[in-house]
PDB file of C-alpha atoms in Angstrom:
ATOM      1  CA  MET A 162    -125.493 -36.467 124.148  1.00  0.00           C
ATOM      2  CA  THR A 163    -123.301 -34.710 126.727  1.00  0.00           C
ATOM      3  CA  TYR A 164    -120.324 -32.807 125.360  1.00  0.00           C
ATOM      4  CA  HIS A 165    -117.288 -33.009 127.612  1.00  0.00           C
ATOM      5  CA  VAL A 166    -114.986 -29.998 127.627  1.00  0.00           C
ATOM      6  CA  ILE A 167    -112.326 -31.868 129.630  1.00  0.00           C
ATOM      7  CA  GLU A 168    -111.763 -35.637 129.581  1.00  0.00           C
ATOM      8  CA  ALA A 169    -109.056 -37.457 131.548  1.00  0.00           C
ATOM      9  CA  ALA A 170    -108.570 -41.215 131.182  1.00  0.00           C
ATOM     10  CA  GLY A 171    -105.879 -43.094 133.081  1.00  0.00           C
ATOM     11  CA  LEU A 172    -104.028 -39.799 133.439  1.00  0.00           C
ATOM     12  CA  THR A 173    -100.643 -40.468 135.030  1.00  0.00           C
ATOM     13  CA  LYS A 174     -97.602 -38.290 135.647  1.00  0.00           C
ATOM     14  CA  PHE A 175     -94.383 -39.218 137.431  1.00  0.00           C
ATOM     15  CA  TYR A 176     -91.415 -36.934 138.039  1.00  0.00           C
ATOM     16  CA  GLY A 177     -88.697 -39.559 137.837  1.00  0.00           C
ATOM     17  CA  SER A 178     -89.566 -41.922 140.671  1.00  0.00           C
ATOM     18  CA  ARG A 179     -91.748 -39.378 142.450  1.00  0.00           C
ATOM     19  CA  ARG A 180     -95.503 -39.486 142.176  1.00  0.00           C
ATOM     20  CA  GLY A 181     -97.494 -36.753 140.485  1.00  0.00           C
ATOM     21  CA  VAL A 182    -100.893 -38.300 139.680  1.00  0.00           C
ATOM     22  CA  VAL A 183    -101.834 -41.909 138.953  1.00  0.00           C
ATOM     23  CA  ASP A 184    -104.693 -43.297 136.810  1.00  0.00           C
ATOM     24  CA  VAL A 185    -106.872 -40.187 137.144  1.00  0.00           C
ATOM     25  CA  ASP A 186    -110.269 -40.443 135.437  1.00  0.00           C
ATOM     26  CA  PHE A 187    -112.913 -37.712 135.207  1.00  0.00           C
ATOM     27  CA  ALA A 188    -114.929 -35.740 132.663  1.00  0.00           C
ATOM     28  CA  VAL A 189    -116.238 -32.182 132.849  1.00  0.00           C
ATOM     29  CA  ALA A 190    -119.411 -31.418 130.913  1.00  0.00           C
ATOM     30  CA  GLU A 191    -119.968 -28.207 128.992  1.00  0.00           C
ATOM     31  CA  GLY A 192    -121.376 -25.545 131.305  1.00  0.00           C
ATOM     32  CA  GLU A 193    -120.474 -27.473 134.456  1.00  0.00           C
ATOM     33  CA  ALA A 194    -118.595 -26.103 137.451  1.00  0.00           C
ATOM     34  CA  PHE A 195    -116.320 -28.959 138.493  1.00  0.00           C
ATOM     35  CA  GLY A 196    -114.438 -28.869 141.783  1.00  0.00           C
ATOM     36  CA  PHE A 197    -111.108 -30.601 142.317  1.00  0.00           C
ATOM     37  CA  LEU A 198    -110.657 -31.048 146.031  1.00  0.00           C
ATOM     38  CA  GLY A 199    -107.648 -32.191 147.990  1.00  0.00           C
ATOM     39  CA  PRO A 200    -104.971 -31.186 150.484  1.00  0.00           C
ATOM     40  CA  ASN A 201    -101.689 -29.612 149.468  1.00  0.00           C
ATOM     41  CA  GLY A 202     -99.494 -32.099 147.635  1.00  0.00           C
ATOM     42  CA  ALA A 203    -102.383 -34.338 146.549  1.00  0.00           C
ATOM     43  CA  GLY A 204    -101.817 -33.723 142.832  1.00  0.00           C
ATOM     44  CA  LYS A 205    -104.163 -30.837 142.051  1.00  0.00           C
ATOM     45  CA  THR A 206    -101.602 -28.547 140.415  1.00  0.00           C
ATOM     46  CA  THR A 207    -100.034 -31.416 138.455  1.00  0.00           C
ATOM     47  CA  THR A 208    -103.467 -32.290 137.043  1.00  0.00           C
ATOM     48  CA  ILE A 209    -104.080 -28.682 136.023  1.00  0.00           C
ATOM     49  CA  ARG A 210    -100.689 -28.439 134.330  1.00  0.00           C
ATOM     50  CA  LEU A 211    -101.513 -31.585 132.365  1.00  0.00           C
ATOM     51  CA  ILE A 212    -104.905 -30.113 131.378  1.00  0.00           C
ATOM     52  CA  MET A 213    -103.152 -26.938 130.228  1.00  0.00           C
ATOM     53  CA  GLY A 214    -100.603 -28.909 128.224  1.00  0.00           C
ATOM     54  CA  TYR A 215     -97.686 -27.542 130.251  1.00  0.00           C
ATOM     55  CA  LEU A 216     -96.567 -31.090 131.038  1.00  0.00           C
ATOM     56  CA  ARG A 217     -96.432 -34.218 128.922  1.00  0.00           C
ATOM     57  CA  VAL A 218     -98.259 -37.215 130.406  1.00  0.00           C
ATOM     58  CA  THR A 219     -96.330 -40.288 131.520  1.00  0.00           C
ATOM     59  CA  ARG A 220     -99.259 -42.408 130.375  1.00  0.00           C
ATOM     60  CA  GLY A 221    -102.986 -42.048 129.850  1.00  0.00           C
ATOM     61  CA  ASP A 222    -104.749 -39.226 128.075  1.00  0.00           C
ATOM     62  CA  VAL A 223    -106.254 -35.801 128.727  1.00  0.00           C
ATOM     63  CA  ARG A 224    -108.304 -33.934 126.140  1.00  0.00           C
ATOM     64  CA  VAL A 225    -109.683 -30.411 126.156  1.00  0.00           C
ATOM     65  CA  PHE A 226    -112.415 -29.466 123.659  1.00  0.00           C
ATOM     66  CA  GLY A 227    -111.805 -32.934 122.196  1.00  0.00           C
ATOM     67  CA  GLU A 228    -108.147 -32.169 121.404  1.00  0.00           C
ATOM     68  CA  PRO A 229    -105.042 -33.725 123.016  1.00  0.00           C
ATOM     69  CA  ALA A 230    -103.976 -31.209 125.665  1.00  0.00           C
ATOM     70  CA  PHE A 231    -100.210 -31.293 125.143  1.00  0.00           C
ATOM     71  CA  GLU A 232    -100.046 -31.571 121.361  1.00  0.00           C
ATOM     72  CA  ARG A 233    -102.710 -28.922 120.708  1.00  0.00           C
ATOM     73  CA  ALA A 234    -101.947 -26.608 123.634  1.00  0.00           C
ATOM     74  CA  PRO A 235    -101.562 -23.296 121.707  1.00  0.00           C
ATOM     75  CA  ALA A 236    -104.921 -23.680 119.948  1.00  0.00           C
ATOM     76  CA  ILE A 237    -106.649 -24.837 123.144  1.00  0.00           C
ATOM     77  CA  HIS A 238    -105.284 -21.903 125.147  1.00  0.00           C
ATOM     78  CA  ALA A 239    -107.182 -19.477 122.924  1.00  0.00           C
ATOM     79  CA  ASN A 240    -110.389 -20.658 124.616  1.00  0.00           C
ATOM     80  CA  ILE A 241    -109.139 -20.930 128.217  1.00  0.00           C
ATOM     81  CA  ALA A 242    -108.790 -18.385 131.005  1.00  0.00           C
ATOM     82  CA  HIS A 243    -106.242 -19.846 133.412  1.00  0.00           C
ATOM     83  CA  LEU A 244    -105.255 -18.779 136.916  1.00  0.00           C
ATOM     84  CA  GLY A 245    -102.216 -20.712 138.154  1.00  0.00           C
ATOM     85  CA  SER A 246    -101.331 -21.535 141.747  1.00  0.00           C
ATOM     86  CA  ASP A 247     -98.384 -19.105 141.840  1.00  0.00           C
ATOM     87  CA  PRO A 248     -98.785 -16.533 139.047  1.00  0.00           C
ATOM     88  CA  GLY A 249     -95.856 -14.260 138.267  1.00  0.00           C
ATOM     89  CA  TYR A 250     -96.184 -10.706 137.019  1.00  0.00           C
ATOM     90  CA  LEU A 251     -93.878  -7.923 135.850  1.00  0.00           C
ATOM     91  CA  GLY A 252     -93.051  -6.016 139.030  1.00  0.00           C
ATOM     92  CA  GLU A 253     -92.304  -2.646 137.426  1.00  0.00           C
ATOM     93  CA  LEU A 254     -95.697  -2.467 135.717  1.00  0.00           C
ATOM     94  CA  THR A 255     -98.764  -1.051 137.401  1.00  0.00           C
ATOM     95  CA  GLY A 256    -101.766  -3.308 137.841  1.00  0.00           C
ATOM     96  CA  ALA A 257    -103.484  -1.517 134.952  1.00  0.00           C
ATOM     97  CA  GLU A 258    -100.514  -2.016 132.625  1.00  0.00           C
ATOM     98  CA  GLN A 259    -100.262  -5.705 133.525  1.00  0.00           C
ATOM     99  CA  LEU A 260    -103.972  -6.295 132.992  1.00  0.00           C
ATOM    100  CA  ASP A 261    -103.979  -4.413 129.670  1.00  0.00           C
ATOM    101  CA  TYR A 262    -101.034  -6.572 128.590  1.00  0.00           C
ATOM    102  CA  LEU A 263    -102.875  -9.771 129.563  1.00  0.00           C
ATOM    103  CA  ALA A 264    -106.006  -8.516 127.793  1.00  0.00           C
ATOM    104  CA  ALA A 265    -104.034  -7.784 124.603  1.00  0.00           C
ATOM    105  CA  LEU A 266    -102.633 -11.339 124.604  1.00  0.00           C
ATOM    106  CA  ARG A 267    -106.218 -12.583 124.481  1.00  0.00           C
ATOM    107  CA  GLY A 268    -107.368 -10.052 121.886  1.00  0.00           C
ATOM    108  CA  LEU A 269    -109.440  -8.059 124.380  1.00  0.00           C
ATOM    109  CA  PRO A 270    -109.747  -4.247 124.372  1.00  0.00           C
ATOM    110  CA  ARG A 271    -107.802  -2.097 126.825  1.00  0.00           C
ATOM    111  CA  GLY A 272    -109.688  -1.562 130.065  1.00  0.00           C
ATOM    112  CA  THR A 273    -111.771  -4.744 129.703  1.00  0.00           C
ATOM    113  CA  TRP A 274    -110.830  -5.523 133.294  1.00  0.00           C
ATOM    114  CA  ARG A 275    -112.065  -2.319 134.946  1.00  0.00           C
ATOM    115  CA  SER A 276    -115.544  -3.396 136.088  1.00  0.00           C
ATOM    116  CA  ILE A 277    -114.190  -6.536 137.755  1.00  0.00           C
ATOM    117  CA  ALA A 278    -111.331  -4.585 139.350  1.00  0.00           C
ATOM    118  CA  GLU A 279    -113.881  -2.231 140.915  1.00  0.00           C
ATOM    119  CA  ARG A 280    -115.845  -5.151 142.334  1.00  0.00           C
ATOM    120  CA  LEU A 281    -112.666  -6.545 143.889  1.00  0.00           C
ATOM    121  CA  GLU A 282    -111.653  -3.093 145.194  1.00  0.00           C
ATOM    122  CA  PHE A 283    -108.362  -3.297 143.318  1.00  0.00           C
ATOM    123  CA  ASP A 284    -106.254  -0.157 142.832  1.00  0.00           C
ATOM    124  CA  PRO A 285    -104.762  -0.479 139.324  1.00  0.00           C
ATOM    125  CA  THR A 286    -102.381   2.471 139.721  1.00  0.00           C
ATOM    126  CA  VAL A 287     -99.980   0.736 142.153  1.00  0.00           C
ATOM    127  CA  ARG A 288     -96.856  -0.990 140.801  1.00  0.00           C
ATOM    128  CA  ILE A 289     -97.045  -4.749 141.163  1.00  0.00           C
ATOM    129  CA  ARG A 290     -93.856  -5.001 143.208  1.00  0.00           C
ATOM    130  CA  ARG A 291     -95.582  -2.928 145.908  1.00  0.00           C
ATOM    131  CA  LEU A 292     -98.746  -5.040 146.031  1.00  0.00           C
ATOM    132  CA  SER A 293     -99.629  -7.370 148.885  1.00  0.00           C
ATOM    133  CA  ARG A 294    -100.088 -11.096 148.311  1.00  0.00           C
ATOM    134  CA  GLY A 295    -103.872 -10.653 148.246  1.00  0.00           C
ATOM    135  CA  ASN A 296    -103.780  -7.811 145.717  1.00  0.00           C
ATOM    136  CA  LYS A 297    -101.494  -9.799 143.429  1.00  0.00           C
ATOM    137  CA  GLN A 298    -104.034 -12.619 143.624  1.00  0.00           C
ATOM    138  CA  LYS A 299    -106.745 -10.160 142.593  1.00  0.00           C
ATOM    139  CA  ILE A 300    -104.867  -9.557 139.325  1.00  0.00           C
ATOM    140  CA  GLY A 301    -105.154 -13.269 138.543  1.00  0.00           C
ATOM    141  CA  VAL A 302    -108.850 -13.384 139.395  1.00  0.00           C
ATOM    142  CA  ILE A 303    -109.577 -10.271 137.314  1.00  0.00           C
ATOM    143  CA  ALA A 304    -107.622 -11.659 134.358  1.00  0.00           C
ATOM    144  CA  ALA A 305    -109.468 -14.985 134.577  1.00  0.00           C
ATOM    145  CA  PHE A 306    -112.961 -13.493 134.547  1.00  0.00           C
ATOM    146  CA  MET A 307    -112.463 -10.646 132.071  1.00  0.00           C
ATOM    147  CA  GLY A 308    -113.627 -11.552 128.591  1.00  0.00           C
ATOM    148  CA  HIS A 309    -115.768 -14.578 127.859  1.00  0.00           C
ATOM    149  CA  ALA A 310    -113.441 -17.566 127.578  1.00  0.00           C
ATOM    150  CA  PRO A 311    -115.640 -20.696 127.456  1.00  0.00           C
ATOM    151  CA  LEU A 312    -113.392 -22.565 129.920  1.00  0.00           C
ATOM    152  CA  LEU A 313    -112.033 -21.287 133.238  1.00  0.00           C
ATOM    153  CA  VAL A 314    -109.225 -23.314 134.837  1.00  0.00           C
ATOM    154  CA  LEU A 315    -108.576 -21.974 138.322  1.00  0.00           C
ATOM    155  CA  ASP A 316    -105.980 -23.293 140.773  1.00  0.00           C
ATOM    156  CA  GLU A 317    -106.632 -22.154 144.377  1.00  0.00           C
ATOM    157  CA  PRO A 318    -108.171 -18.889 143.103  1.00  0.00           C
ATOM    158  CA  THR A 319    -109.049 -17.379 146.505  1.00  0.00           C
ATOM    159  CA  SER A 320    -105.679 -17.981 148.113  1.00  0.00           C
ATOM    160  CA  GLY A 321    -104.688 -14.772 149.899  1.00  0.00           C
ATOM    161  CA  LEU A 322    -108.084 -13.084 149.470  1.00  0.00           C
ATOM    162  CA  ASP A 323    -109.922 -11.760 152.500  1.00  0.00           C
ATOM    163  CA  PRO A 324    -113.468 -13.047 153.258  1.00  0.00           C
ATOM    164  CA  LEU A 325    -115.226 -10.155 151.497  1.00  0.00           C
ATOM    165  CA  MET A 326    -113.220 -10.710 148.314  1.00  0.00           C
ATOM    166  CA  GLN A 327    -113.786 -14.464 148.548  1.00  0.00           C
ATOM    167  CA  ARG A 328    -117.509 -13.713 148.541  1.00  0.00           C
ATOM    168  CA  GLU A 329    -117.090 -11.518 145.448  1.00  0.00           C
ATOM    169  CA  PHE A 330    -115.168 -14.335 143.761  1.00  0.00           C
ATOM    170  CA  LEU A 331    -118.097 -16.674 144.405  1.00  0.00           C
ATOM    171  CA  ALA A 332    -120.431 -14.098 142.825  1.00  0.00           C
ATOM    172  CA  LEU A 333    -118.203 -13.934 139.732  1.00  0.00           C
ATOM    173  CA  ALA A 334    -118.158 -17.738 139.554  1.00  0.00           C
ATOM    174  CA  ALA A 335    -121.956 -17.887 139.778  1.00  0.00           C
ATOM    175  CA  GLU A 336    -122.257 -15.364 136.944  1.00  0.00           C
ATOM    176  CA  ALA A 337    -119.868 -17.383 134.799  1.00  0.00           C
ATOM    177  CA  ARG A 338    -121.956 -20.509 135.402  1.00  0.00           C
ATOM    178  CA  ALA A 339    -125.156 -18.645 134.526  1.00  0.00           C
ATOM    179  CA  ASP A 340    -123.449 -17.525 131.311  1.00  0.00           C
ATOM    180  CA  GLY A 341    -122.893 -21.176 130.345  1.00  0.00           C
ATOM    181  CA  ARG A 342    -119.133 -21.153 130.834  1.00  0.00           C
ATOM    182  CA  THR A 343    -117.350 -24.263 132.072  1.00  0.00           C
ATOM    183  CA  MET A 344    -115.227 -24.044 135.208  1.00  0.00           C
ATOM    184  CA  PHE A 345    -112.563 -26.355 136.639  1.00  0.00           C
ATOM    185  CA  LEU A 346    -111.801 -25.190 140.187  1.00  0.00           C
ATOM    186  CA  SER A 347    -108.996 -26.650 142.263  1.00  0.00           C
ATOM    187  CA  SER A 348    -109.191 -26.013 145.991  1.00  0.00           C
ATOM    188  CA  HIS A 349    -108.572 -27.373 149.464  1.00  0.00           C
ATOM    189  CA  ASN A 350    -111.518 -25.346 150.801  1.00  0.00           C
ATOM    190  CA  LEU A 351    -114.655 -27.481 151.010  1.00  0.00           C
ATOM    191  CA  VAL A 352    -116.956 -24.505 151.637  1.00  0.00           C
ATOM    192  CA  GLU A 353    -115.650 -22.723 148.524  1.00  0.00           C
ATOM    193  CA  VAL A 354    -116.226 -25.823 146.400  1.00  0.00           C
ATOM    194  CA  GLU A 355    -119.664 -26.361 147.940  1.00  0.00           C
ATOM    195  CA  ARG A 356    -120.803 -22.881 146.925  1.00  0.00           C
ATOM    196  CA  ALA A 357    -119.136 -22.679 143.521  1.00  0.00           C
ATOM    197  CA  CYS A 358    -119.434 -26.155 141.995  1.00  0.00           C
ATOM    198  CA  ASP A 359    -121.938 -28.707 140.713  1.00  0.00           C
ATOM    199  CA  ARG A 360    -119.746 -31.795 141.120  1.00  0.00           C
ATOM    200  CA  VAL A 361    -116.463 -32.497 142.806  1.00  0.00           C
ATOM    201  CA  ALA A 362    -113.627 -34.975 142.463  1.00  0.00           C
ATOM    202  CA  ILE A 363    -111.577 -35.749 145.569  1.00  0.00           C
ATOM    203  CA  ILE A 364    -107.906 -36.509 144.992  1.00  0.00           C
ATOM    204  CA  ARG A 365    -105.701 -38.137 147.594  1.00  0.00           C
ATOM    205  CA  ASP A 366    -102.052 -39.123 147.145  1.00  0.00           C
ATOM    206  CA  GLY A 367    -102.352 -38.544 143.388  1.00  0.00           C
ATOM    207  CA  ARG A 368    -105.415 -40.762 142.904  1.00  0.00           C
ATOM    208  CA  ILE A 369    -109.104 -39.962 142.532  1.00  0.00           C
ATOM    209  CA  VAL A 370    -110.993 -41.480 145.454  1.00  0.00           C
ATOM    210  CA  ASP A 371    -114.470 -40.109 144.789  1.00  0.00           C
ATOM    211  CA  VAL A 372    -116.447 -38.164 142.183  1.00  0.00           C
ATOM    212  CA  SER A 373    -119.905 -37.013 143.202  1.00  0.00           C
ATOM    213  CA  SER A 374    -122.273 -34.082 143.340  1.00  0.00           C
ATOM    214  CA  VAL A 375    -121.576 -31.537 146.053  1.00  0.00           C
ATOM    215  CA  GLY A 376    -124.828 -32.495 147.785  1.00  0.00           C
ATOM    216  CA  GLU A 377    -123.865 -36.170 147.845  1.00  0.00           C
ATOM    217  CA  LEU A 378    -120.394 -35.348 149.123  1.00  0.00           C
ATOM    218  CA  LEU A 379    -121.606 -33.214 152.005  1.00  0.00           C
ATOM    219  CA  GLY A 380    -124.517 -35.516 152.768  1.00  0.00           C
ATOM    220  CA  ALA A 381    -122.061 -38.337 153.409  1.00  0.00           C
ATOM    221  CA  HIS A 382    -120.131 -36.412 156.051  1.00  0.00           C
ATOM    222  CA  TRP A 383    -120.829 -35.335 159.597  1.00  0.00           C
ATOM    223  CA  ARG A 384    -121.391 -31.675 160.439  1.00  0.00           C
ATOM    224  CA  SER A 385    -120.876 -30.199 163.867  1.00  0.00           C
ATOM    225  CA  VAL A 386    -123.777 -28.334 165.513  1.00  0.00           C
ATOM    226  CA  ASN A 387    -123.183 -26.389 168.724  1.00  0.00           C
ATOM    227  CA  LEU A 388    -126.149 -25.013 170.653  1.00  0.00           C
ATOM    228  CA  VAL A 389    -126.610 -22.764 173.665  1.00  0.00           C
ATOM    229  CA  LEU A 390    -130.185 -23.082 174.939  1.00  0.00           C
ATOM    230  CA  ALA A 391    -132.159 -20.961 177.391  1.00  0.00           C
ATOM    231  CA  SER A 392    -132.626 -24.013 179.635  1.00  0.00           C
ATOM    232  CA  PRO A 393    -131.149 -27.546 179.782  1.00  0.00           C
ATOM    233  CA  PRO A 394    -132.881 -29.934 177.335  1.00  0.00           C
ATOM    234  CA  ALA A 395    -134.269 -33.362 178.150  1.00  0.00           C
ATOM    235  CA  PRO A 396    -131.693 -36.175 177.796  1.00  0.00           C
ATOM    236  CA  ASN A 397    -133.383 -37.546 174.653  1.00  0.00           C
ATOM    237  CA  ALA A 398    -134.312 -34.165 173.169  1.00  0.00           C
ATOM    238  CA  PHE A 399    -132.161 -34.708 170.075  1.00  0.00           C
ATOM    239  CA  SER A 400    -132.549 -38.459 169.595  1.00  0.00           C
ATOM    240  CA  LEU A 401    -132.774 -38.736 165.803  1.00  0.00           C
ATOM    241  CA  PRO A 402    -131.511 -41.406 163.358  1.00  0.00           C
ATOM    242  CA  ASN A 403    -128.900 -39.189 161.733  1.00  0.00           C
ATOM    243  CA  VAL A 404    -127.796 -37.312 164.859  1.00  0.00           C
ATOM    244  CA  GLU A 405    -125.217 -38.150 167.512  1.00  0.00           C
ATOM    245  CA  VAL A 406    -125.024 -36.264 170.805  1.00  0.00           C
ATOM    246  CA  ALA A 407    -121.314 -35.639 171.291  1.00  0.00           C
ATOM    247  CA  ALA A 408    -121.736 -33.703 174.554  1.00  0.00           C
ATOM    248  CA  MET A 409    -124.533 -32.183 176.624  1.00  0.00           C
ATOM    249  CA  THR A 410    -123.550 -29.975 179.562  1.00  0.00           C
ATOM    250  CA  GLY A 411    -126.372 -27.997 181.070  1.00  0.00           C
ATOM    251  CA  ARG A 412    -127.593 -25.562 178.436  1.00  0.00           C
ATOM    252  CA  GLU A 413    -124.726 -26.313 176.011  1.00  0.00           C
ATOM    253  CA  VAL A 414    -125.215 -29.083 173.462  1.00  0.00           C
ATOM    254  CA  HIS A 415    -122.734 -30.405 170.887  1.00  0.00           C
ATOM    255  CA  LEU A 416    -124.289 -32.534 168.126  1.00  0.00           C
ATOM    256  CA  MET A 417    -123.000 -34.291 165.013  1.00  0.00           C
ATOM    257  CA  VAL A 418    -125.417 -34.600 162.086  1.00  0.00           C
ATOM    258  CA  ARG A 419    -125.091 -36.414 158.773  1.00  0.00           C
ATOM    259  CA  GLY A 420    -127.310 -36.232 155.705  1.00  0.00           C
ATOM    260  CA  ASP A 421    -130.650 -34.407 155.824  1.00  0.00           C
ATOM    261  CA  VAL A 422    -130.482 -31.671 158.497  1.00  0.00           C
ATOM    262  CA  ASP A 423    -134.191 -30.722 158.325  1.00  0.00           C
ATOM    263  CA  PRO A 424    -135.361 -33.135 161.095  1.00  0.00           C
ATOM    264  CA  LEU A 425    -132.705 -31.741 163.433  1.00  0.00           C
ATOM    265  CA  LEU A 426    -133.626 -28.145 162.572  1.00  0.00           C
ATOM    266  CA  ASP A 427    -137.276 -28.925 163.345  1.00  0.00           C
ATOM    267  CA  ARG A 428    -136.251 -30.375 166.720  1.00  0.00           C
ATOM    268  CA  ILE A 429    -134.027 -27.375 167.488  1.00  0.00           C
ATOM    269  CA  ALA A 430    -136.896 -25.005 166.636  1.00  0.00           C
ATOM    270  CA  ALA A 431    -138.877 -26.472 169.548  1.00  0.00           C
ATOM    271  CA  HIS A 432    -136.315 -25.003 171.968  1.00  0.00           C
ATOM    272  CA  ASP A 433    -135.444 -21.482 172.984  1.00  0.00           C
ATOM    273  CA  VAL A 434    -132.030 -21.118 171.284  1.00  0.00           C
ATOM    274  CA  LEU A 435    -129.626 -18.433 172.444  1.00  0.00           C
ATOM    275  CA  ASP A 436    -126.825 -19.324 170.037  1.00  0.00           C
ATOM    276  CA  ILE A 437    -126.166 -21.838 167.263  1.00  0.00           C
ATOM    277  CA  ALA A 438    -123.111 -22.663 165.153  1.00  0.00           C
ATOM    278  CA  ILE A 439    -123.083 -25.222 162.332  1.00  0.00           C
ATOM    279  CA  THR A 440    -119.632 -26.140 161.076  1.00  0.00           C
ATOM    280  CA  THR A 441    -118.941 -27.728 157.702  1.00  0.00           C
ATOM    281  CA  PRO A 442    -115.803 -29.900 157.793  1.00  0.00           C
ATOM    282  CA  ASP A 443    -112.777 -28.490 155.996  1.00  0.00           C
ATOM    283  CA  VAL A 444    -110.851 -30.753 153.665  1.00  0.00           C
ATOM    284  CA  GLU A 445    -108.448 -31.987 156.344  1.00  0.00           C
ATOM    285  CA  ASP A 446    -111.367 -33.009 158.566  1.00  0.00           C
ATOM    286  CA  LEU A 447    -113.043 -34.586 155.554  1.00  0.00           C
ATOM    287  CA  PHE A 448    -110.025 -36.785 154.905  1.00  0.00           C
ATOM    288  CA  LEU A 449    -109.641 -37.643 158.575  1.00  0.00           C
ATOM    289  CA  ARG A 450    -113.289 -38.690 158.805  1.00  0.00           C
ATOM    290  CA  TYR A 451    -113.914 -40.193 155.388  1.00  0.00           C
ATOM    291  CA  TYR A 452    -110.762 -41.979 154.306  1.00  0.00           C
ATOM    292  CA  ARG A 453    -108.470 -44.032 156.459  1.00  0.00           C
ATOM    293  CA  GLU A 454    -106.513 -47.201 155.919  1.00  0.00           C
ATOM    294  CA  ASP A 455    -107.389 -50.411 157.669  1.00  0.00           C
ATOM    295  CA  ASP A 456    -104.786 -52.811 158.977  1.00  0.00           C
ATOM    296  CA  SER A 457    -104.408 -54.469 155.578  1.00  0.00           C
ATOM    297  CA  GLY A 458    -103.528 -51.127 153.942  1.00  0.00           C
ATOM    298  CA  ALA A 459    -106.710 -50.972 151.846  1.00  0.00           C
ATOM    299  CA  THR A 460    -108.559 -47.688 151.809  1.00  0.00           C
ATOM    300  CA  ARG A 461    -112.059 -47.870 153.189  1.00  0.00           C
ATOM    301  CA  THR A 462    -114.827 -45.462 154.062  1.00  0.00           C
ATOM    302  CA  SER A 463    -114.994 -44.364 157.690  1.00  0.00           C
ATOM    303  CA  PHE A 464    -116.882 -41.731 159.600  1.00  0.00           C
ATOM    304  CA  GLY A 465    -114.767 -42.098 162.709  1.00  0.00           C
ATOM    305  CA  THR A 466    -111.453 -40.416 163.378  1.00  0.00           C
ATOM    306  CA  GLY A 467    -108.792 -41.874 161.132  1.00  0.00           C
ATOM    307  CA  ALA A 468    -105.159 -41.381 160.329  1.00  0.00           C
ATOM    308  CA  SER A 469    -104.228 -38.543 158.056  1.00  0.00           C
ATOM    309  CA  ALA A 470    -103.180 -39.387 154.543  1.00  0.00           C
ATOM    310  CA  GLY A 471     -99.516 -38.924 153.821  1.00  0.00           C
ATOM    311  CA  ASN A 472     -98.824 -35.481 152.444  1.00  0.00           C
ATOM    312  CA  HIS A 473     -96.447 -35.877 149.539  1.00  0.00           C
ATOM    313  CA  GLU A 474     -94.781 -32.713 148.316  1.00  0.00           C
ATOM    314  CA  GLU A 475     -95.993 -31.924 144.842  1.00  0.00           C
ATOM    315  CA  VAL A 476     -93.044 -31.472 142.510  1.00  0.00           C
ATOM    316  CA  ARG A 477     -93.233 -28.299 140.456  1.00  0.00           C
ATOM    317  CA  SER A 478     -91.554 -27.972 137.096  1.00  0.00           C
TER     318      SER A 478
END
């Protein structure tokens, strides 16, 4: 029987008349890396604050380790490493002093953070008030991964990190998964979720619109493939069931592929390729292509260009 570390059922939060999240349902299994994907204002941070017990639900239920999140928050927090969307630190402390303080709150020895800080190229001697946005974010990432908390709850963890540090974050996440730890990762970066997570829930306008494996999610969406060939191809060179030729101008070819890419890669291999670029859709493109409203107002699946979902400002409290 699967043990669920996090369970949300009918989870709903309103801020007065303004929407937070509505009827959210999902479950995160022990040892699973679960992505929570959506644009800004979709309800990601509200959901995390409900999981952490920082907010009381309007209706519905959310449980962590089988306990009600709000009522049992202090006990639950002992087993969670949490990185919030906008963490605040004590500006007069150095990075080392702040991290030692955070370690002490969790019963960890001084200096527990050092090996992770080295991997993230973080200078712990600088006072926090002098740190850049990216280096302040590194403090949160280091604090989340130091120790061995069984549950990681991470809200936009790579925000402000440069590409090299984003790659190191993904390595830390992979190690946590291999160690059997459970991870709940909120993001608006589809590539980050693809590499870090087993399953993903997509939230739009405060409601869950899909929960699937990462492979199923990406397999349902078009990817862009741009080629520069040594010579112009035949007109039907890339005629395949799951491929659309968006444009073909001389040696330059723009294709859209959905699902299994192996047949297209085999066809490409038959040509002399000078350059190739395969683009995974970001979350905004995903929503434009996958969800749009028909004339009746009902949401339906679409792989054409659709209207963008309304971007409600997420109320923070």
